[in-house]
XYZ file of C-alpha atoms in Angstrom:
259
model
C -13.994 -12.017 -14.511
C -10.999 -14.421 -13.798
C -9.754 -14.285 -10.410
C -6.074 -15.380 -9.574
C -5.606 -14.899 -6.038
C -1.858 -16.346 -5.461
C -0.977 -18.296 -2.406
C 2.642 -17.763 -1.552
C 3.924 -20.354 0.203
C 7.624 -22.463 0.453
C 5.953 -25.539 2.218
C 3.306 -28.045 0.535
C 0.397 -27.134 2.608
C -3.488 -27.299 2.599
C -4.829 -24.530 0.695
C -8.298 -22.531 -0.008
C -10.590 -25.154 -1.738
C -12.055 -22.192 -3.998
C -10.953 -22.223 -7.488
C -9.823 -18.393 -7.399
C -6.930 -19.260 -4.878
C -3.193 -20.718 -6.799
C -0.598 -21.657 -5.074
C 2.581 -20.284 -5.851
C 5.972 -21.935 -4.630
C 8.881 -19.476 -3.328
C 12.239 -20.536 -2.602
C 15.046 -22.633 -3.413
C 13.903 -25.817 -2.823
C 14.570 -28.810 -5.834
C 11.027 -30.265 -5.245
C 8.196 -28.954 -7.172
C 4.845 -29.123 -5.155
C 1.956 -30.485 -7.010
C -0.449 -28.404 -7.994
C 1.871 -25.343 -7.610
C 3.079 -22.869 -10.138
C 6.585 -21.729 -9.039
C 7.993 -18.257 -8.745
C 11.142 -19.410 -11.123
C 9.057 -19.646 -14.348
C 8.414 -17.045 -16.991
C 9.447 -13.931 -16.229
C 10.930 -13.833 -12.916
C 12.907 -12.620 -10.287
C 13.036 -15.877 -7.839
C 16.551 -15.771 -6.576
C 15.869 -12.517 -5.345
C 13.677 -14.342 -2.857
C 15.870 -14.381 0.183
C 15.780 -10.420 0.396
C 12.078 -9.801 -1.566
C 10.166 -12.514 0.482
C 6.812 -12.958 -0.776
C 7.519 -10.004 -3.591
C 8.775 -12.419 -5.676
C 5.351 -13.788 -6.026
C 4.008 -10.727 -6.573
C 6.755 -9.936 -9.346
C 5.614 -13.227 -11.169
C 1.657 -12.506 -10.919
C 2.362 -8.795 -12.460
C 4.642 -10.292 -15.349
C 2.861 -13.449 -16.030
C -0.928 -13.642 -15.285
C -3.568 -11.972 -17.231
C -6.085 -12.534 -14.837
C -9.006 -9.764 -14.097
C -8.352 -9.751 -10.647
C -5.397 -10.865 -8.758
C -4.206 -10.844 -5.578
C -1.412 -11.742 -3.028
C -1.928 -13.956 0.652
C 0.121 -16.208 2.286
C -0.365 -19.829 3.176
C -0.388 -19.054 6.746
C -2.484 -15.815 6.234
C -5.754 -15.113 4.230
C -8.196 -12.750 4.048
C -11.254 -13.609 5.980
C -15.183 -12.695 5.624
C -14.835 -12.455 9.095
C -12.779 -12.777 11.835
C -12.052 -16.297 14.016
C -11.073 -16.540 17.311
C -7.609 -16.943 18.546
C -8.512 -20.435 20.132
C -10.984 -21.274 16.958
C -9.244 -24.666 15.786
C -7.356 -23.820 12.365
C -9.308 -26.543 10.456
C -12.518 -24.564 11.212
C -10.861 -21.072 10.160
C -10.897 -22.192 6.379
C -14.665 -21.858 6.913
C -14.401 -18.121 7.263
C -12.097 -17.547 4.449
C -13.029 -15.094 1.573
C -14.655 -16.621 -1.102
C -14.956 -15.874 -4.904
C -18.860 -14.386 -4.615
C -17.870 -12.541 -1.508
C -14.681 -11.027 -3.294
C -17.142 -9.551 -6.424
C -19.510 -8.302 -3.956
C -16.251 -6.007 -2.534
C -14.801 -5.383 -5.972
C -18.178 -3.842 -7.509
C -17.931 -1.035 -4.455
C -14.300 -0.715 -3.757
C -11.081 -0.724 -5.530
C -9.002 -2.922 -3.403
C -8.720 -5.242 -0.758
C -6.289 -4.890 2.148
C -5.779 -6.546 5.550
C -7.289 -4.681 8.476
C -4.345 -2.068 9.396
C -2.031 -2.717 12.073
C -2.247 -0.220 15.069
C 1.108 0.348 16.725
C -0.404 2.580 19.666
C 2.450 3.979 21.463
C 5.134 4.637 18.169
C 4.534 5.238 14.747
C 5.418 2.974 11.750
C 9.195 4.493 11.728
C 9.459 4.042 15.373
C 8.065 0.423 15.242
C 10.339 -0.369 11.974
C 13.437 1.339 13.715
C 13.084 -0.824 16.681
C 13.064 -4.116 14.738
C 15.228 -3.598 11.670
C 18.203 -1.266 10.322
C 16.917 2.049 8.910
C 19.213 2.470 6.006
C 16.881 1.355 3.543
C 14.088 3.260 4.430
C 16.176 6.675 4.432
C 17.189 5.306 0.922
C 13.866 4.905 -0.382
C 12.929 8.313 0.670
C 16.143 9.873 -1.458
C 14.540 8.136 -4.094
C 11.124 8.931 -3.741
C 12.296 12.781 -3.483
C 13.971 12.253 -6.814
C 12.686 10.187 -9.019
C 8.695 10.366 -7.615
C 8.217 13.463 -5.645
C 4.598 13.631 -5.508
C 4.841 10.846 -3.346
C 7.545 12.029 -0.849
C 5.138 13.913 1.248
C 2.757 10.982 1.737
C 5.717 8.851 2.689
C 6.684 10.956 5.459
C 2.998 10.999 6.698
C 2.604 7.196 6.323
C 6.132 6.826 8.469
C 4.865 9.379 10.928
C 1.410 7.557 11.637
C 0.450 4.874 14.426
C -1.210 2.417 11.674
C -0.342 0.811 8.969
C -1.625 -1.966 6.396
C 1.074 -4.672 6.691
C 1.904 -8.074 5.381
C 1.907 -7.277 1.286
C -1.333 -8.759 1.218
C -3.789 -7.181 -1.726
C -6.730 -7.953 -4.083
C -7.642 -5.743 -7.000
C -7.935 -5.488 -10.468
C -5.546 -5.908 -13.145
C -4.752 -2.612 -14.089
C -4.263 -1.650 -10.707
C -2.344 -4.703 -9.462
C 0.229 -4.013 -12.696
C 0.353 -0.342 -12.018
C 1.046 -0.758 -8.690
C 3.738 -3.492 -8.928
C 5.373 -1.540 -11.861
C 5.881 1.542 -9.173
C 6.723 -0.781 -6.401
C 9.819 -2.940 -8.130
C 10.992 0.141 -9.768
C 11.272 1.989 -6.294
C 12.781 -0.951 -4.668
C 14.933 -1.986 -7.899
C 16.887 1.301 -7.540
C 17.274 1.149 -3.170
C 18.664 -2.337 -3.912
C 21.442 -0.312 -6.090
C 22.110 1.555 -3.140
C 22.162 -0.063 0.080
C 24.846 -2.811 1.033
C 23.134 -5.890 2.881
C 26.249 -7.222 2.859
C 26.398 -7.722 6.742
C 22.969 -8.110 7.454
C 21.560 -11.165 8.888
C 19.323 -13.475 7.142
C 16.474 -11.862 8.769
C 17.260 -8.420 7.822
C 18.477 -9.534 4.623
C 14.836 -9.765 4.276
C 14.636 -5.438 3.778
C 13.003 -5.372 0.452
C 9.602 -6.785 1.799
C 9.936 -4.787 5.023
C 10.108 -1.537 3.197
C 7.304 -2.463 0.643
C 4.740 -2.972 3.684
C 5.274 0.699 3.895
C 4.970 2.005 0.563
C 1.495 0.279 0.011
C -0.273 2.719 1.983
C 1.773 5.325 -0.100
C 0.761 4.005 -3.583
C -2.667 3.637 -2.371
C -3.235 6.961 -1.318
C -1.470 8.858 -3.526
C -3.359 7.012 -6.373
C -6.791 7.636 -4.390
C -7.596 3.933 -4.062
C -10.626 3.215 -2.501
C -10.037 0.179 -0.147
C -11.845 -2.041 2.275
C -10.560 -3.688 5.124
C -10.389 -7.569 5.811
C -9.683 -9.544 8.919
C -6.449 -11.852 8.318
C -6.951 -15.539 9.535
C -4.202 -17.167 10.583
C -3.645 -20.428 9.751
C -1.213 -21.817 11.730
C -0.695 -22.028 15.621
C 0.985 -18.449 17.092
C 3.167 -18.407 19.664
C 1.669 -15.101 20.769
C 3.570 -14.633 24.304
C 6.823 -14.877 22.092
C 5.640 -12.387 19.647
C 4.803 -9.839 22.087
C 7.837 -10.596 24.334
C 10.164 -9.985 21.325
C 8.296 -6.721 20.509
C 8.425 -5.096 23.871
C 12.073 -6.330 24.518
C 12.978 -4.546 21.012
C 11.300 -1.203 22.335
C 13.237 -1.578 25.230
C 16.469 -2.052 23.644
C 17.286 -5.235 24.748
C 17.192 -7.046 21.155
C 19.863 -5.512 18.870
C 18.957 -5.145 15.155
C 21.979 -7.470 13.598
């Protein structure tokens, strides 16, 4: 089986050495990175990258890739065969990156590979989203599911009221599942885009369709009875954990306003 795991990047950086990893360049840079596919070739929505984030790469993979196995990861977030400690040197972490052999073993038993679920602990997925983002998009998404995909509505409400989610827009699965999910996702997001006014959103908040999609993956997986396995995520850049947690805490206290 041909495997194409697309590594989304807006920078020319080191990539995993396994041949199944395909670098795909997103963003508006004029420079073409050597060895990268660009998301503005073939059938694409590359111009929407400021609002759709890595989903422009997912769209490209859906419309243009014929691989039997498709996946989406990030230049700084990769699936790992095992976890690495926060003090493990980044160069060493590449030893733990998911490889083709292990992936084949997993997909012989499971339908999809997803990241280890994020636990919110003290709040729901909706509460976490509300503290960090504008919520109009979630409300419009619910309206669209109610009118166009009513069988998904109950699960959508359940997912938003849980304390754990599979975030990051990362997955690996068979072509027919990848394509089916993408067809549904981009139909929903396209309709949200048509109703949501983001003209006054900050640059960060304008990435709204990427944020919404993180919560839609679990909805689609469970409504379609997808058997998945969770893998750890390896972070391939230095992380400022103090800043991350301080920002999250400040949002929960209402000290940072969504713009």
